[in-house]
Coordinates of C-alpha atoms and ligand atoms in Angstrom, one line a residue:
P10 CA -9.1 11.9 -25.9
S11 CA -11.3 9.6 -28.6
A12 CA -10.0 6.0 -27.0
Q13 CA -10.7 7.2 -23.7
A14 CA -14.7 8.1 -25.0
N15 CA -14.4 4.9 -27.4
H16 CA -14.6 3.3 -23.8
Y17 CA -17.0 4.9 -21.9
N18 CA -19.4 5.0 -24.5
Y19 CA -20.1 1.3 -24.1
S20 CA -21.5 2.2 -21.1
A21 CA -25.1 2.2 -22.3
S22 CA -25.2 -1.4 -22.5
V23 CA -23.5 -2.5 -18.8
V24 CA -25.5 -3.9 -16.3
K25 CA -24.4 -1.5 -13.3
P26 CA -24.2 -2.9 -10.2
D27 CA -25.6 -2.3 -6.9
W28 CA -22.6 -1.2 -5.0
V29 CA -21.4 1.4 -7.1
W30 CA -24.4 3.2 -5.5
D31 CA -23.6 3.7 -2.3
E32 CA -27.3 2.7 -0.8
N33 CA -27.1 -0.4 -1.7
Q34 CA -24.4 -2.2 -0.8
L35 CA -23.2 -5.8 -1.2
V36 CA -24.5 -8.0 1.2
I37 CA -22.1 -11.3 1.9
D38 CA -22.3 -13.7 4.0
G39 CA -24.9 -11.2 6.1
Q40 CA -22.0 -8.6 5.9
T41 CA -20.8 -5.2 4.2
E42 CA -16.9 -5.4 4.7
I43 CA -16.9 -6.7 0.9
N44 CA -18.0 -2.5 -0.6
E45 CA -15.1 -1.2 1.9
Q46 CA -12.4 -4.3 0.0
L47 CA -13.4 -2.8 -3.5
R48 CA -13.3 1.5 -2.0
M49 CA -9.3 -0.1 -0.8
I50 CA -7.9 -0.3 -4.2
D51 CA -10.5 1.9 -6.5
F52 CA -12.7 -0.6 -7.7
H53 CA -14.9 1.3 -9.1
E54 CA -17.7 2.4 -12.2
G55 CA -15.4 3.4 -14.8
D56 CA -13.3 -0.5 -14.2
I57 CA -16.5 -2.2 -14.5
H58 CA -16.4 -0.4 -17.5
L59 CA -13.4 -0.8 -19.2
L60 CA -14.3 -4.7 -18.3
H61 CA -16.7 -5.3 -20.1
H62 CA -15.0 -3.1 -23.2
M63 CA -12.0 -5.6 -22.8
R64 CA -13.9 -8.7 -22.5
P65 CA -13.3 -10.0 -26.4
M66 CA -10.3 -8.8 -26.4
I67 CA -9.0 -11.4 -24.7
S68 CA -11.9 -13.9 -25.5
R69 CA -9.9 -13.4 -29.2
K70 CA -7.1 -15.3 -26.8
I71 CA -8.4 -16.8 -24.5
D72 CA -7.7 -20.7 -26.0
W73 CA -3.8 -19.6 -25.3
I74 CA -4.4 -18.2 -22.3
V75 CA -6.1 -21.3 -20.8
D76 CA -3.2 -23.3 -22.6
S77 CA -0.2 -21.8 -21.3
F78 CA -2.1 -21.5 -17.4
Y79 CA -2.3 -25.3 -17.3
Q80 CA 1.5 -25.9 -18.7
S81 CA 2.8 -24.5 -16.6
V82 CA 0.8 -25.7 -14.1
L83 CA 1.1 -29.5 -15.5
D84 CA 5.4 -28.4 -15.4
V85 CA 4.7 -29.2 -11.3
S86 CA 4.1 -32.5 -10.7
K87 CA 2.6 -32.4 -6.9
L88 CA -0.3 -29.2 -9.1
E89 CA 0.4 -32.6 -11.5
E90 CA -1.6 -35.1 -9.1
I91 CA -3.6 -33.3 -7.5
I92 CA -5.5 -32.2 -10.9
K93 CA -5.2 -36.0 -12.3
E94 CA -7.2 -37.9 -8.7
H95 CA -9.6 -34.9 -8.8
S96 CA -10.2 -33.9 -11.9
T97 CA -8.7 -34.2 -15.9
V98 CA -6.9 -31.5 -17.5
E99 CA -9.4 -31.4 -20.5
K100 CA -12.3 -30.7 -17.9
L101 CA -10.8 -27.8 -15.9
K102 CA -9.6 -25.7 -19.1
E103 CA -13.6 -26.0 -20.5
T104 CA -14.9 -24.4 -16.3
L105 CA -11.2 -22.4 -16.3
R106 CA -11.8 -20.8 -19.3
E107 CA -15.5 -19.6 -18.5
H108 CA -14.3 -18.4 -15.4
L109 CA -12.0 -15.5 -16.9
L110 CA -14.9 -14.4 -19.6
D111 CA -17.3 -14.3 -16.9
M112 CA -14.7 -11.8 -14.8
F113 CA -14.3 -9.9 -18.0
S114 CA -18.0 -10.1 -17.8
G115 CA -18.1 -7.1 -15.8
N116 CA -21.0 -8.1 -13.8
V117 CA -18.8 -7.8 -9.9
D118 CA -22.0 -8.5 -7.4
Q119 CA -23.1 -11.0 -5.2
A120 CA -23.1 -13.9 -6.9
F121 CA -19.6 -12.7 -8.4
I122 CA -18.6 -12.7 -4.6
M123 CA -20.6 -15.9 -3.8
K124 CA -19.0 -17.9 -6.3
R125 CA -15.7 -17.1 -6.3
L126 CA -16.3 -17.7 -2.5
K127 CA -17.3 -20.8 -3.8
I128 CA -14.0 -21.7 -5.8
A129 CA -11.7 -21.4 -3.1
K130 CA -13.8 -23.6 -1.2
V131 CA -13.5 -26.4 -4.2
H132 CA -9.4 -25.8 -3.7
K133 CA -8.4 -25.6 -0.6
R134 CA -10.2 -29.4 -0.2
V135 CA -8.5 -30.2 -3.4
G136 CA -5.4 -29.2 -1.2
L137 CA -4.4 -26.8 -3.2
E138 CA -1.6 -24.7 -1.2
P139 CA -2.1 -20.8 -0.8
K140 CA 1.8 -20.3 -2.2
W141 CA 0.7 -22.3 -6.0
Y142 CA -2.9 -20.4 -6.3
L143 CA -0.6 -16.8 -6.0
S144 CA 1.8 -17.7 -8.2
A145 CA -1.4 -19.3 -11.2
F146 CA -2.9 -15.5 -10.9
Q147 CA 1.1 -14.2 -11.8
N148 CA 0.7 -16.6 -14.4
L149 CA -2.6 -15.3 -15.4
Q150 CA -1.9 -11.6 -14.8
N151 CA 1.3 -12.0 -17.0
A152 CA -1.2 -13.5 -19.9
F153 CA -3.5 -10.6 -19.3
L154 CA -1.1 -8.1 -19.3
Q155 CA 0.7 -9.8 -22.6
T156 CA -2.7 -9.7 -23.9
I157 CA -3.2 -6.1 -23.7
Y158 CA -0.3 -5.5 -24.6
Q159 CA -0.5 -6.6 -27.7
E160 CA -3.8 -4.6 -28.5
V161 CA -3.7 -1.9 -27.2
K162 CA -1.6 1.0 -28.7
D163 CA -2.9 3.6 -26.8
E164 CA -1.3 4.9 -23.7
Q165 CA -3.3 6.6 -22.0
L166 CA -6.1 3.3 -22.8
L167 CA -3.1 1.0 -21.5
L168 CA -2.1 2.3 -18.4
Q169 CA -6.2 2.2 -17.6
M170 CA -7.2 -1.5 -18.9
V171 CA -3.4 -2.3 -16.2
R172 CA -4.9 -0.8 -13.4
T173 CA -8.1 -2.9 -13.8
T174 CA -7.1 -6.1 -14.6
T175 CA -4.6 -5.9 -11.4
K176 CA -7.4 -4.7 -9.6
L177 CA -9.4 -7.7 -10.2
L178 CA -6.6 -10.2 -10.1
N179 CA -6.5 -8.4 -6.5
L180 CA -9.7 -9.1 -5.9
E181 CA -9.7 -12.4 -7.1
Q182 CA -7.0 -13.4 -4.8
Q183 CA -9.0 -11.7 -1.6
L184 CA -11.6 -13.8 -1.1
V185 CA -9.4 -16.6 -2.1
L186 CA -7.1 -16.2 0.7
E187 CA -10.3 -15.6 2.9
Ligands
HEM21 C1 -11.6 -26.5 -10.2 C2 -9.8 -22.4 -11.2 C3 -5.6 -22.4 -10.1 C4 -6.8 -27.7 -9.3 C5 -11.8 -25.2 -10.8 C6 -12.8 -24.9 -10.7 C7 -12.9 -23.5 -10.9 C8 -11.3 -22.7 -10.9 C9 -13.5 -22.1 -11.4 C10 -14.2 -25.4 -10.7 C11 -15.3 -25.1 -9.8 C12 -15.9 -25.5 -9.4 O1 -16.1 -26.6 -9.4 O2 -17.1 -25.1 -8.9 C13 -9.0 -21.8 -10.6 C14 -8.6 -20.5 -10.8 C15 -6.9 -20.3 -10.8 C16 -6.8 -22.3 -10.1 C17 -8.6 -19.5 -11.6 C18 -5.8 -20.2 -9.9 C19 -5.9 -18.8 -10.5 C20 -6.1 -24.4 -10.4 C21 -4.8 -24.8 -9.8 C22 -4.0 -26.3 -9.6 C23 -6.5 -26.1 -9.8 C24 -2.9 -24.3 -9.7 C25 -4.0 -27.1 -9.1 C26 -3.5 -28.8 -9.1 C27 -8.2 -27.9 -9.6 C28 -8.9 -28.9 -9.2 C29 -10.5 -28.8 -9.3 C30 -10.5 -26.9 -9.9 C31 -8.0 -30.6 -9.0 C32 -11.3 -29.2 -10.0 C33 -11.9 -29.5 -8.5 C34 -13.3 -30.8 -8.4 O3 -13.6 -31.1 -9.3 O4 -13.3 -31.6 -7.4 N1 -10.5 -24.3 -10.6 N2 -8.4 -22.2 -10.6 N3 -6.9 -25.0 -9.7 N4 -8.6 -26.7 -9.5 FE1 -9.0 -24.4 -10.3

């Protein structure tokens, strides 16, 4: 029980997003469907607290996560060409690093969703096909789960973190496929 109590202790320092309370729903492009999407994957206040709690752990491994991500991307010549045409690996490593740490900030609010919809448009513009985008998400998931398994010994907490992480990645994918 102590491990569980631990992560709830962090709640005091977390900014709770508006959508946690039903009276203040998220509105994206004039629509409120995102609230139902969040409800359907059971993404709730507990996940937000846990994300905030997990951030330092992810932060410690961020270089490894980003390096292995780009290693796998560059192994696909088609993807390497897209990167060289539009940017540089060094630049993209820095953007990905920020993006991933932001994912674990726990601030899943209007700005968070809008930012991801914009990033999806950027990838569409450079011609990244959905199959590669989804493969990239799986690669990130592998790295996140490996990090969590290395760092967390409490089984119950481990399960909660795995569940929260997969919900978060699923949410990102929902936004990308829109
Ligand atoms: C740009 C994240 C997969 C190629 C970006 C940006 C972010 C990002 C945050 C900056 C967007 C902006 O300028 O506002 C991600 C995430 C991915 C992913 C989270 C997967 C889960 C990929 C893959 C490729 C790729 C697989 C392979 C080609 C690019 C390129 C840009 C970019 C070329 C720069 C576009 C430009 O500035 O013109 N990505 N990315 N991304 N990404 Fe990704």
